[in-house]
């Protein structure tokens, strides 16, 4: 099995994000603050070298990190 570029938490955040959850929804479901959710999203965008959530999702789908 290949090593994921995402941490377990980052994957949880993006799995919820692609299910059309808002930042607030994700924070509530995971029991973390909205700022922490945004930090996870920013970290992933930085790792991938993309700007924006949509671009991050497209890249993660291409890499097989998340599925729809």
JSON list of C-alpha atoms in Angstrom, two decimals:
[
{"chain": "A", "resi": 1, "resn": "UNK", "atom": "CA", "xyz": [0.00, 0.00, 0.00]},
{"chain": "A", "resi": 2, "resn": "UNK", "atom": "CA", "xyz": [1.38, 3.39, -0.95]},
{"chain": "A", "resi": 3, "resn": "UNK", "atom": "CA", "xyz": [2.05, 6.01, 1.70]},
{"chain": "A", "resi": 4, "resn": "UNK", "atom": "CA", "xyz": [-0.65, 8.67, 1.78]},
{"chain": "A", "resi": 5, "resn": "UNK", "atom": "CA", "xyz": [0.43, 12.29, 1.52]},
{"chain": "A", "resi": 6, "resn": "UNK", "atom": "CA", "xyz": [-2.47, 13.19, 3.80]},
{"chain": "A", "resi": 7, "resn": "UNK", "atom": "CA", "xyz": [-2.57, 12.78, 7.54]},
{"chain": "A", "resi": 8, "resn": "UNK", "atom": "CA", "xyz": [-5.54, 10.84, 8.91]},
{"chain": "A", "resi": 9, "resn": "UNK", "atom": "CA", "xyz": [-7.17, 14.12, 9.98]},
{"chain": "A", "resi": 10, "resn": "UNK", "atom": "CA", "xyz": [-6.57, 15.86, 6.65]},
{"chain": "A", "resi": 11, "resn": "UNK", "atom": "CA", "xyz": [-8.23, 12.93, 4.91]},
{"chain": "A", "resi": 12, "resn": "UNK", "atom": "CA", "xyz": [-11.22, 13.15, 7.28]},
{"chain": "A", "resi": 13, "resn": "UNK", "atom": "CA", "xyz": [-11.54, 16.87, 6.53]},
{"chain": "A", "resi": 14, "resn": "UNK", "atom": "CA", "xyz": [-11.44, 16.38, 2.75]},
{"chain": "A", "resi": 15, "resn": "UNK", "atom": "CA", "xyz": [-13.78, 13.38, 2.86]},
{"chain": "A", "resi": 16, "resn": "UNK", "atom": "CA", "xyz": [-16.32, 15.63, 4.60]},
{"chain": "A", "resi": 17, "resn": "UNK", "atom": "CA", "xyz": [-15.53, 18.55, 2.29]},
{"chain": "A", "resi": 18, "resn": "UNK", "atom": "CA", "xyz": [-16.38, 16.58, -0.85]},
{"chain": "A", "resi": 19, "resn": "UNK", "atom": "CA", "xyz": [-19.69, 15.60, 0.74]},
{"chain": "A", "resi": 20, "resn": "UNK", "atom": "CA", "xyz": [-20.58, 19.30, 0.56]},
{"chain": "A", "resi": 21, "resn": "UNK", "atom": "CA", "xyz": [-20.07, 20.01, 4.26]},
{"chain": "A", "resi": 22, "resn": "UNK", "atom": "CA", "xyz": [-19.23, 23.58, 5.25]},
{"chain": "A", "resi": 23, "resn": "UNK", "atom": "CA", "xyz": [-16.19, 24.44, 7.35]},
{"chain": "A", "resi": 24, "resn": "UNK", "atom": "CA", "xyz": [-18.54, 24.80, 10.33]},
{"chain": "A", "resi": 25, "resn": "UNK", "atom": "CA", "xyz": [-20.17, 21.38, 9.64]},
{"chain": "A", "resi": 26, "resn": "UNK", "atom": "CA", "xyz": [-16.75, 19.72, 9.45]},
{"chain": "A", "resi": 27, "resn": "UNK", "atom": "CA", "xyz": [-15.61, 21.40, 12.67]},
{"chain": "A", "resi": 28, "resn": "UNK", "atom": "CA", "xyz": [-18.75, 20.23, 14.49]},
{"chain": "A", "resi": 29, "resn": "UNK", "atom": "CA", "xyz": [-18.52, 16.66, 13.16]},
{"chain": "A", "resi": 30, "resn": "UNK", "atom": "CA", "xyz": [-14.84, 16.29, 14.05]},
{"chain": "A", "resi": 31, "resn": "UNK", "atom": "CA", "xyz": [-15.04, 18.21, 17.34]},
{"chain": "A", "resi": 32, "resn": "UNK", "atom": "CA", "xyz": [-12.41, 20.76, 16.31]},
{"chain": "A", "resi": 33, "resn": "UNK", "atom": "CA", "xyz": [-12.51, 24.52, 15.65]},
{"chain": "A", "resi": 34, "resn": "UNK", "atom": "CA", "xyz": [-13.26, 26.05, 12.26]},
{"chain": "A", "resi": 35, "resn": "UNK", "atom": "CA", "xyz": [-9.77, 27.55, 12.31]},
{"chain": "A", "resi": 36, "resn": "UNK", "atom": "CA", "xyz": [-8.27, 24.08, 12.69]},
{"chain": "A", "resi": 37, "resn": "UNK", "atom": "CA", "xyz": [-10.36, 22.87, 9.73]},
{"chain": "A", "resi": 38, "resn": "UNK", "atom": "CA", "xyz": [-9.09, 25.79, 7.63]},
{"chain": "A", "resi": 39, "resn": "UNK", "atom": "CA", "xyz": [-5.51, 25.03, 8.74]},
{"chain": "A", "resi": 40, "resn": "UNK", "atom": "CA", "xyz": [-5.84, 21.41, 7.60]},
{"chain": "A", "resi": 41, "resn": "UNK", "atom": "CA", "xyz": [-7.18, 22.56, 4.23]},
{"chain": "A", "resi": 42, "resn": "UNK", "atom": "CA", "xyz": [-4.36, 25.14, 3.86]},
{"chain": "A", "resi": 43, "resn": "UNK", "atom": "CA", "xyz": [-1.74, 22.53, 4.76]},
{"chain": "A", "resi": 44, "resn": "UNK", "atom": "CA", "xyz": [-3.02, 20.19, 2.07]},
{"chain": "A", "resi": 45, "resn": "UNK", "atom": "CA", "xyz": [-3.13, 22.98, -0.52]},
{"chain": "A", "resi": 46, "resn": "UNK", "atom": "CA", "xyz": [0.48, 23.81, 0.37]},
{"chain": "A", "resi": 47, "resn": "UNK", "atom": "CA", "xyz": [1.57, 20.15, 0.10]},
{"chain": "A", "resi": 48, "resn": "UNK", "atom": "CA", "xyz": [-0.03, 19.94, -3.35]},
{"chain": "A", "resi": 49, "resn": "UNK", "atom": "CA", "xyz": [1.14, 23.36, -4.51]},
{"chain": "A", "resi": 50, "resn": "UNK", "atom": "CA", "xyz": [-2.37, 24.47, -5.46]},
{"chain": "A", "resi": 51, "resn": "UNK", "atom": "CA", "xyz": [-4.49, 27.50, -4.73]},
{"chain": "A", "resi": 52, "resn": "UNK", "atom": "CA", "xyz": [-8.03, 26.85, -3.60]},
{"chain": "A", "resi": 53, "resn": "UNK", "atom": "CA", "xyz": [-10.06, 23.98, -2.23]},
{"chain": "A", "resi": 54, "resn": "UNK", "atom": "CA", "xyz": [-11.42, 22.91, -5.61]},
{"chain": "A", "resi": 55, "resn": "UNK", "atom": "CA", "xyz": [-7.92, 22.52, -7.06]},
{"chain": "A", "resi": 56, "resn": "UNK", "atom": "CA", "xyz": [-6.86, 20.54, -3.99]},
{"chain": "A", "resi": 57, "resn": "UNK", "atom": "CA", "xyz": [-9.84, 18.21, -4.41]},
{"chain": "A", "resi": 58, "resn": "UNK", "atom": "CA", "xyz": [-9.08, 17.68, -8.12]},
{"chain": "A", "resi": 59, "resn": "UNK", "atom": "CA", "xyz": [-5.43, 16.84, -7.32]},
{"chain": "A", "resi": 60, "resn": "UNK", "atom": "CA", "xyz": [-6.37, 14.51, -4.46]},
{"chain": "A", "resi": 61, "resn": "UNK", "atom": "CA", "xyz": [-8.81, 12.68, -6.74]},
{"chain": "A", "resi": 62, "resn": "UNK", "atom": "CA", "xyz": [-6.12, 12.34, -9.43]},
{"chain": "A", "resi": 63, "resn": "UNK", "atom": "CA", "xyz": [-3.69, 10.98, -6.84]},
{"chain": "A", "resi": 64, "resn": "UNK", "atom": "CA", "xyz": [-6.27, 8.54, -5.52]},
{"chain": "A", "resi": 65, "resn": "UNK", "atom": "CA", "xyz": [-6.07, 10.07, -2.03]},
{"chain": "A", "resi": 66, "resn": "UNK", "atom": "CA", "xyz": [-9.85, 10.61, -1.90]},
{"chain": "A", "resi": 67, "resn": "UNK", "atom": "CA", "xyz": [-12.77, 9.15, -3.81]},
{"chain": "A", "resi": 68, "resn": "UNK", "atom": "CA", "xyz": [-16.17, 10.60, -4.57]}
]
